[in-house]
Amino acid sequence: EIPLRLVGSEMCIETAYTKAELAHLYNPTVCIKVALQILRRWILFNLPLLHELEAEGYRARNRLLSPKQVATIVQYLGEP
């Protein structure tokens, strides 16, 4: 079942997402595990993004992304 905030052509960046949900939005054709690995690499290799997320309280082991962190990721990576 798809959460209501994911339905439609635009994602809602005013709500928290799990890292798995966001990873799947960016990489819908691969399994969740691989999607998470890809998102993790994108964040690690984009140092300005990583530093801004860390300033917002992001830690690699966090499973939930705040609305602010989601907005920051979308700002750097574009909308999924």
Coordinates of C-alpha atoms in Angstrom, one line a residue:
E1 CA 0.0 0.0 0.0
I2 CA 1.3 3.4 -1.0
P3 CA 1.1 6.1 1.7
L4 CA -1.2 9.0 0.7
R5 CA 1.6 11.5 0.8
L6 CA 3.3 9.5 -2.1
V7 CA 0.2 9.5 -4.4
G8 CA 0.2 11.9 -7.3
S9 CA 2.8 13.5 -9.5
E10 CA 4.5 15.5 -6.8
M11 CA 5.9 14.3 -3.5
C12 CA 5.1 16.1 -0.3
I13 CA 8.2 17.6 1.2
E14 CA 6.3 19.0 4.2
T15 CA 6.2 15.6 6.0
A16 CA 8.7 13.1 7.3
Y17 CA 9.7 10.1 5.2
T18 CA 11.5 7.0 6.1
K19 CA 14.8 6.7 4.4
A20 CA 13.5 3.6 2.6
E21 CA 10.5 5.5 1.2
L22 CA 12.6 8.3 -0.1
A23 CA 15.2 5.9 -1.5
H24 CA 12.5 4.0 -3.3
L25 CA 11.1 7.2 -4.8
Y26 CA 14.5 8.0 -6.3
N27 CA 15.1 4.4 -7.4
P28 CA 11.8 2.7 -8.0
T29 CA 13.1 -0.1 -10.3
V30 CA 15.4 -1.7 -7.7
C31 CA 14.8 -3.4 -4.4
I32 CA 14.6 -1.4 -1.2
K33 CA 18.0 -2.6 0.0
V34 CA 19.8 -1.5 -3.2
A35 CA 17.8 1.8 -3.3
L36 CA 19.0 2.6 0.2
Q37 CA 22.6 1.8 -0.8
I38 CA 22.3 4.2 -3.8
L39 CA 20.8 7.0 -1.8
R40 CA 23.5 6.5 0.9
R41 CA 26.2 6.8 -1.7
W42 CA 24.6 9.9 -3.3
I43 CA 24.6 11.6 0.2
L44 CA 28.1 10.5 1.1
F45 CA 29.7 11.7 -2.2
N46 CA 27.8 15.0 -2.2
L47 CA 29.7 16.7 0.6
P48 CA 27.7 20.0 0.6
L49 CA 24.6 17.9 1.0
L50 CA 26.1 15.7 3.7
H51 CA 27.3 18.7 5.7
E52 CA 23.9 20.5 5.5
L53 CA 22.1 17.3 6.5
E54 CA 24.5 16.8 9.4
A55 CA 23.8 20.4 10.6
E56 CA 20.1 19.5 10.6
G57 CA 20.7 16.5 12.8
Y58 CA 21.2 13.7 10.2
R59 CA 23.1 10.6 11.1
A60 CA 23.7 7.7 8.7
R61 CA 21.9 5.3 10.9
N62 CA 18.7 7.4 11.2
R63 CA 15.7 5.6 9.6
L64 CA 13.4 8.7 9.6
L65 CA 14.2 11.9 7.7
S66 CA 12.6 15.1 9.0
P67 CA 10.7 17.3 6.6
K68 CA 13.7 19.7 6.6
Q69 CA 16.1 16.9 5.7
V70 CA 13.8 15.7 2.9
A71 CA 13.6 19.3 1.5
T72 CA 17.4 19.6 1.6
I73 CA 17.8 16.3 -0.2
V74 CA 15.3 17.4 -2.9
Q75 CA 17.1 20.7 -3.2
Y76 CA 20.4 19.0 -4.0
L77 CA 19.2 15.9 -5.9
G78 CA 16.1 17.2 -7.5
E79 CA 12.6 15.8 -7.1
P80 CA 12.4 12.0 -7.5

